Short mmCIF file of C-alpha atoms in Angstrom, two decimals:
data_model
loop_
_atom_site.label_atom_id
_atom_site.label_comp_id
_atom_site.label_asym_id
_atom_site.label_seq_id
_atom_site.Cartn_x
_atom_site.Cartn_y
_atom_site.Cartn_z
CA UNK A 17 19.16 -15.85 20.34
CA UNK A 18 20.37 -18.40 18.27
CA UNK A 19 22.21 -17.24 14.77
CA UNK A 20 21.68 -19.45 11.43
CA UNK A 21 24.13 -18.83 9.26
CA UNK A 22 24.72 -20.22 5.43
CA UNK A 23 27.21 -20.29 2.61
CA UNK A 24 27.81 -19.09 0.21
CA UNK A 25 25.30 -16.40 -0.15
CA UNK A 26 25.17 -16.73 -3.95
CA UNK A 27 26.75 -19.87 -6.47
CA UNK A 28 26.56 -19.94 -10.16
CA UNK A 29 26.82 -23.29 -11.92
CA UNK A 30 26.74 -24.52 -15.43
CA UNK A 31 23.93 -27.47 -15.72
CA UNK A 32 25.12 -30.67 -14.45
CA UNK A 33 27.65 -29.38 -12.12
CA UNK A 34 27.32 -30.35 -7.99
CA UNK A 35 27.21 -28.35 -5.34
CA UNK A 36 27.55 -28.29 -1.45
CA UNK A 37 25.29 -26.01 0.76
CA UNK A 38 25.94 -25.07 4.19
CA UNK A 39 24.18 -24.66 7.14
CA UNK A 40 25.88 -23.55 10.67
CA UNK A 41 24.05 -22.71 14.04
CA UNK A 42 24.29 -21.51 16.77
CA UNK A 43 22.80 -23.45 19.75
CA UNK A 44 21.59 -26.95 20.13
CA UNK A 45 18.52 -27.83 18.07
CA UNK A 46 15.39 -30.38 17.81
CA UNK A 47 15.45 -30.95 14.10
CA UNK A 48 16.22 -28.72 11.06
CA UNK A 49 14.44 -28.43 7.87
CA UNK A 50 15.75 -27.47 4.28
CA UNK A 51 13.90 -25.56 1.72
CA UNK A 52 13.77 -24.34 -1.87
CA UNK A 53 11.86 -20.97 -2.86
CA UNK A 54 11.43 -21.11 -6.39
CA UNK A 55 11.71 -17.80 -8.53
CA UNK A 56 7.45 -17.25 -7.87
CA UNK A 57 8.47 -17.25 -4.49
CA UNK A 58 7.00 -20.72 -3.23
CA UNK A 59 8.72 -22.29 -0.68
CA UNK A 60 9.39 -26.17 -0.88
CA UNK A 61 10.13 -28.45 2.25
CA UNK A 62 12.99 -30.21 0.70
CA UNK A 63 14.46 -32.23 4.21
CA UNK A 64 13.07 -32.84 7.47
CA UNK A 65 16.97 -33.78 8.66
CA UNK A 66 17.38 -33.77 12.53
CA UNK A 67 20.52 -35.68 12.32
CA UNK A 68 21.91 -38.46 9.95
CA UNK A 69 21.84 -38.71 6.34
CA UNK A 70 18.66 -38.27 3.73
CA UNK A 71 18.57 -38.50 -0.18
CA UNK A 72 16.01 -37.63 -1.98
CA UNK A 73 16.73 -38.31 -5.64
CA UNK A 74 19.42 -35.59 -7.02
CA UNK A 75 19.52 -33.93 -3.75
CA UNK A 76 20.86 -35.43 -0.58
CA UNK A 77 21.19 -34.11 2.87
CA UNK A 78 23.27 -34.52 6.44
CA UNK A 79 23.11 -32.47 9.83
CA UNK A 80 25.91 -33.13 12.52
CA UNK A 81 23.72 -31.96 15.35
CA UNK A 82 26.76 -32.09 17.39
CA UNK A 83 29.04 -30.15 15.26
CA UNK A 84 25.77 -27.61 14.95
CA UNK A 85 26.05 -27.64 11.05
CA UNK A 86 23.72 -29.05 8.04
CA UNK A 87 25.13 -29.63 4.68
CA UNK A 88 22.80 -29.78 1.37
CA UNK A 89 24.26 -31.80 -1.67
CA UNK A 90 22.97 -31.38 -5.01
CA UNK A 91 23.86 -33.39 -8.20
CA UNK A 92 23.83 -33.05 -11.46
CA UNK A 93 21.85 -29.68 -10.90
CA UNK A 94 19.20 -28.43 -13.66
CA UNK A 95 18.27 -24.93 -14.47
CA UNK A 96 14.98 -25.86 -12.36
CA UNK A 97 17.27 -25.86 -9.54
CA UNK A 98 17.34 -21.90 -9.09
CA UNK A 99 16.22 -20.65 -6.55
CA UNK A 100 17.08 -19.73 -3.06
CA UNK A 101 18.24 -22.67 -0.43
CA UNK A 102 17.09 -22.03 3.42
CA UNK A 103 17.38 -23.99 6.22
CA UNK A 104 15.65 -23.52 9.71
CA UNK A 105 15.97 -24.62 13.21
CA UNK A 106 13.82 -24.33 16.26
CA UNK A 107 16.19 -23.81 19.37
CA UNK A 108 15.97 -26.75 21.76
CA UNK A 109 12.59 -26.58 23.42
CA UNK A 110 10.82 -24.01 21.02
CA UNK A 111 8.75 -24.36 18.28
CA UNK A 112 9.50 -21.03 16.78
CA UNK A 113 11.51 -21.55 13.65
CA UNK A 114 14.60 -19.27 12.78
CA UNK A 115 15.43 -19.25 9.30
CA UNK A 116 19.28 -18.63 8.12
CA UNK A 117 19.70 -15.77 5.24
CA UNK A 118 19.77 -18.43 2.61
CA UNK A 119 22.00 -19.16 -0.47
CA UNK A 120 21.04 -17.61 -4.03
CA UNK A 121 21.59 -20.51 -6.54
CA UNK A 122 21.53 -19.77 -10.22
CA UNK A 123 21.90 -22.68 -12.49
CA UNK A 124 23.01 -21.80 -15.96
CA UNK A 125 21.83 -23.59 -19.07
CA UNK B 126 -7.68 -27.84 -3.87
CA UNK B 127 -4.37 -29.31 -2.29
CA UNK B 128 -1.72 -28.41 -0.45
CA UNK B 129 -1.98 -24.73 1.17
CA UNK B 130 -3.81 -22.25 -0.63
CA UNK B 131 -3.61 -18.20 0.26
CA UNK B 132 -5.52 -15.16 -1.34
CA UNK B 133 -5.34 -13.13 -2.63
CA UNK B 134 -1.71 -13.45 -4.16
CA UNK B 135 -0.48 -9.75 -4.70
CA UNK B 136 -2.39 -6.48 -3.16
CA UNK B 137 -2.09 -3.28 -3.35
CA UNK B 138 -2.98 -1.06 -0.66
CA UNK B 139 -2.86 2.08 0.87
CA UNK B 140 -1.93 3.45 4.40
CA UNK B 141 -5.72 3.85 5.58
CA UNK B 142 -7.22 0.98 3.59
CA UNK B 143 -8.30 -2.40 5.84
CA UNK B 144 -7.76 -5.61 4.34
CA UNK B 145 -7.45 -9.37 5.21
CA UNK B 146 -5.61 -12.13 3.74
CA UNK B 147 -6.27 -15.81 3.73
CA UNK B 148 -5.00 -18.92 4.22
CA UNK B 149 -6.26 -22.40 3.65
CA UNK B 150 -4.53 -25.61 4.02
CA UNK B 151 -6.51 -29.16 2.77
CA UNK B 152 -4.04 -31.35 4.25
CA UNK B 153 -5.34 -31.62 8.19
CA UNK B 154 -2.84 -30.21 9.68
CA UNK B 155 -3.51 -28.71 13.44
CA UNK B 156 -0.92 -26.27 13.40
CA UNK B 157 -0.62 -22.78 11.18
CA UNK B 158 1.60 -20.11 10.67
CA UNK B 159 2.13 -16.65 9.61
CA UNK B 160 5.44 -15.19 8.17
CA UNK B 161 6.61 -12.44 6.89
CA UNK B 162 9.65 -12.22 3.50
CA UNK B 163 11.17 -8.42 2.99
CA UNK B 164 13.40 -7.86 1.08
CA UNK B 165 16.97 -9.06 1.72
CA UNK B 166 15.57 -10.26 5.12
CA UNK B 167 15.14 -14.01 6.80
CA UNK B 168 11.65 -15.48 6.94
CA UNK B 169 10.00 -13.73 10.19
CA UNK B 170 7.84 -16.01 11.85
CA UNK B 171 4.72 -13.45 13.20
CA UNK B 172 1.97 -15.82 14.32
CA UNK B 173 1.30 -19.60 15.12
CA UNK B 174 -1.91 -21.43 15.85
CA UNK B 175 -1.92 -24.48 17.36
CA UNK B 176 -5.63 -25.98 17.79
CA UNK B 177 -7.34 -22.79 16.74
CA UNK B 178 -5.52 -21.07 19.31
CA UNK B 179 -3.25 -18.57 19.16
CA UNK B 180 0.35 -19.84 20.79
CA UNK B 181 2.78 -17.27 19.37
CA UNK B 182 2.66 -13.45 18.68
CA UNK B 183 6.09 -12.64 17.86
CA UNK B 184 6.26 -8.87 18.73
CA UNK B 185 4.49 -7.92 15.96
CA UNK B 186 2.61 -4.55 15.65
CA UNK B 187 -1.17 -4.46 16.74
CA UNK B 188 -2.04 -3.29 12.83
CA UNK B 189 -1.38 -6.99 12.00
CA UNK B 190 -4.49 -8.88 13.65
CA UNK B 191 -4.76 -13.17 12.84
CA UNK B 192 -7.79 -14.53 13.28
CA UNK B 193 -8.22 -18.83 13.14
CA UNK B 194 -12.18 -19.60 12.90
CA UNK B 195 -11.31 -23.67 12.37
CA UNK B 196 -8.21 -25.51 12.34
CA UNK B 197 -8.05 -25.18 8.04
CA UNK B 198 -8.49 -21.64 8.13
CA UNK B 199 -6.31 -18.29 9.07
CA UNK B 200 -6.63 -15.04 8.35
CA UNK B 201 -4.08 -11.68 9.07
CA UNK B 202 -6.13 -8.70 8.98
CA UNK B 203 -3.87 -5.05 8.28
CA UNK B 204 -4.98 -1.96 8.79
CA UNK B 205 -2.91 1.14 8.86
CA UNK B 206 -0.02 -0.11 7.52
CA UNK B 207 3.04 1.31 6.73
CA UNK B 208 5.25 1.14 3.26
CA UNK B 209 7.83 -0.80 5.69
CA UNK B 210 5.07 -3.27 5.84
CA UNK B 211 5.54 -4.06 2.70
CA UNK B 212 6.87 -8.22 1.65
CA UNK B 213 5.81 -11.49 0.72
CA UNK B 214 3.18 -12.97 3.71
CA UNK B 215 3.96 -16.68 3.81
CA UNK B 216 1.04 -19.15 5.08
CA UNK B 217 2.43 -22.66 6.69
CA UNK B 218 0.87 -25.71 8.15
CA UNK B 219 1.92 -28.26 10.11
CA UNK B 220 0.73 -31.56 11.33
CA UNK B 221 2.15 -31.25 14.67
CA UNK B 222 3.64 -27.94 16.02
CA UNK B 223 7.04 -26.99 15.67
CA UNK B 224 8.74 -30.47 15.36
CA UNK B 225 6.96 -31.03 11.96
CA UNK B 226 7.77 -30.57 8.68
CA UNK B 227 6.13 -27.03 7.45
CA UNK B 228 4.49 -26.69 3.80
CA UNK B 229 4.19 -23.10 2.52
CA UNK B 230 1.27 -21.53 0.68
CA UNK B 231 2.26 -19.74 -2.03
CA UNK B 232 2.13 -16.40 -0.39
CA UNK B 233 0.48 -13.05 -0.91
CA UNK B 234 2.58 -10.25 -1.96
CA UNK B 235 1.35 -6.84 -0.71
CA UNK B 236 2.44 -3.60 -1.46
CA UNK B 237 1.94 -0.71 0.83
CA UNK B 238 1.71 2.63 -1.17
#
């Protein structure tokens, strides 16, 4: 089956540092999704991001479907920023979502 | 109520008790899911509803039953679970299934003693 993989597992940053996310598969996909669980554990849709380019205030976000990889920008982070950083793909012609390992963000005041 | 709702948010059980968890989601979406968080693990996606109907079991044990009465409601019903079975059960929705954007309940945390 397809493999999601992402890096770096874990990133420390001092407040109003930037970061890159990353986001490598497998297998040709329909679309790909980014999200943020927060520290409670609730999981926020961040991108919908099939292909192209998307920003979304401090956070921006681009998949190569080509290259089979997904990057996730942030700017500028805040300690609200913690959390954990998964993306997800549904292999070409599924529905079922696969969910890479994610990467542990901890955003120091 | 907005968003995706589930209940209740952390239980306790143990290996002989029967309980049921819910999920609700006010946003009219046709399309629901179950997952399952353990530790140090990916998201598992267990079940998915499309239209009330069941579309995907995902080789999970028969001590994990869904049920989806209407197209806002779902329900995973455990009995005879095991400690492994212990995680974070995550409730999506969808408006369209699979090639949609999912929004997460909050999840139900259950402990299996």
């Amino acid at each position: 089956g397809i493999q999601v993989e992402q890096s770096p597992p874990d990133l420390i940053l001092q407040e109003g540092a930037n970061s890159t996310l990353r986001c490598n598969f497998s297998d040709s996909v329909n679309n790909l999704q980014w999200f943020h669980q927060n520290p409670w554990g609730q999981l926020i849709n961040l991108f919908y991001i099939p292909s192209g380019t998307k920003q979304n205030g401090r956070l921006s976000a681009t998949t190569v479907a080509t290259e089979r990889y997904s990057l996730l920008y942030i700017s500028s982070s805040q300690t609200t920023d913690s959390g954990v950083y998964f993306c997800a793909v549904p292999p070409t012609g599924t529905y079922k979502y696969i969910f890479g390992t994610g990467t542990r963000l901890k955003v120091l005041a | 109520e907005t968003g995706v709702t589930q209940t209740p948010r952390h239980l306790v059980m143990g290996m002989t008790n029967k309980k049921s968890l819910k999920c609700e989601q006010h946003l009219g979406h046709n399309a629901m899911y179950w997952y399952k968080q353990s530790a140090k693990k990916p998201l598992e996606l267990m079940f998915v509803y499309s239209l009330e109907e069941r579309v995907e079991n995902n080789s999970v044990p028969s001590r994990f039953s869904p049920e989806c009465p209407n197209s806002s409601h779902l329900f995973l019903h455990l009995h005879t679970l095991q400690p492994e079975d212990s995680a974070l059960y995550l409730c999506a929705s969808s408006q369209l299934l699979g090639t949609d954007t999912q929004y997460f309940g909050p999840g139900t945390r259950l402990t299996v003693l």
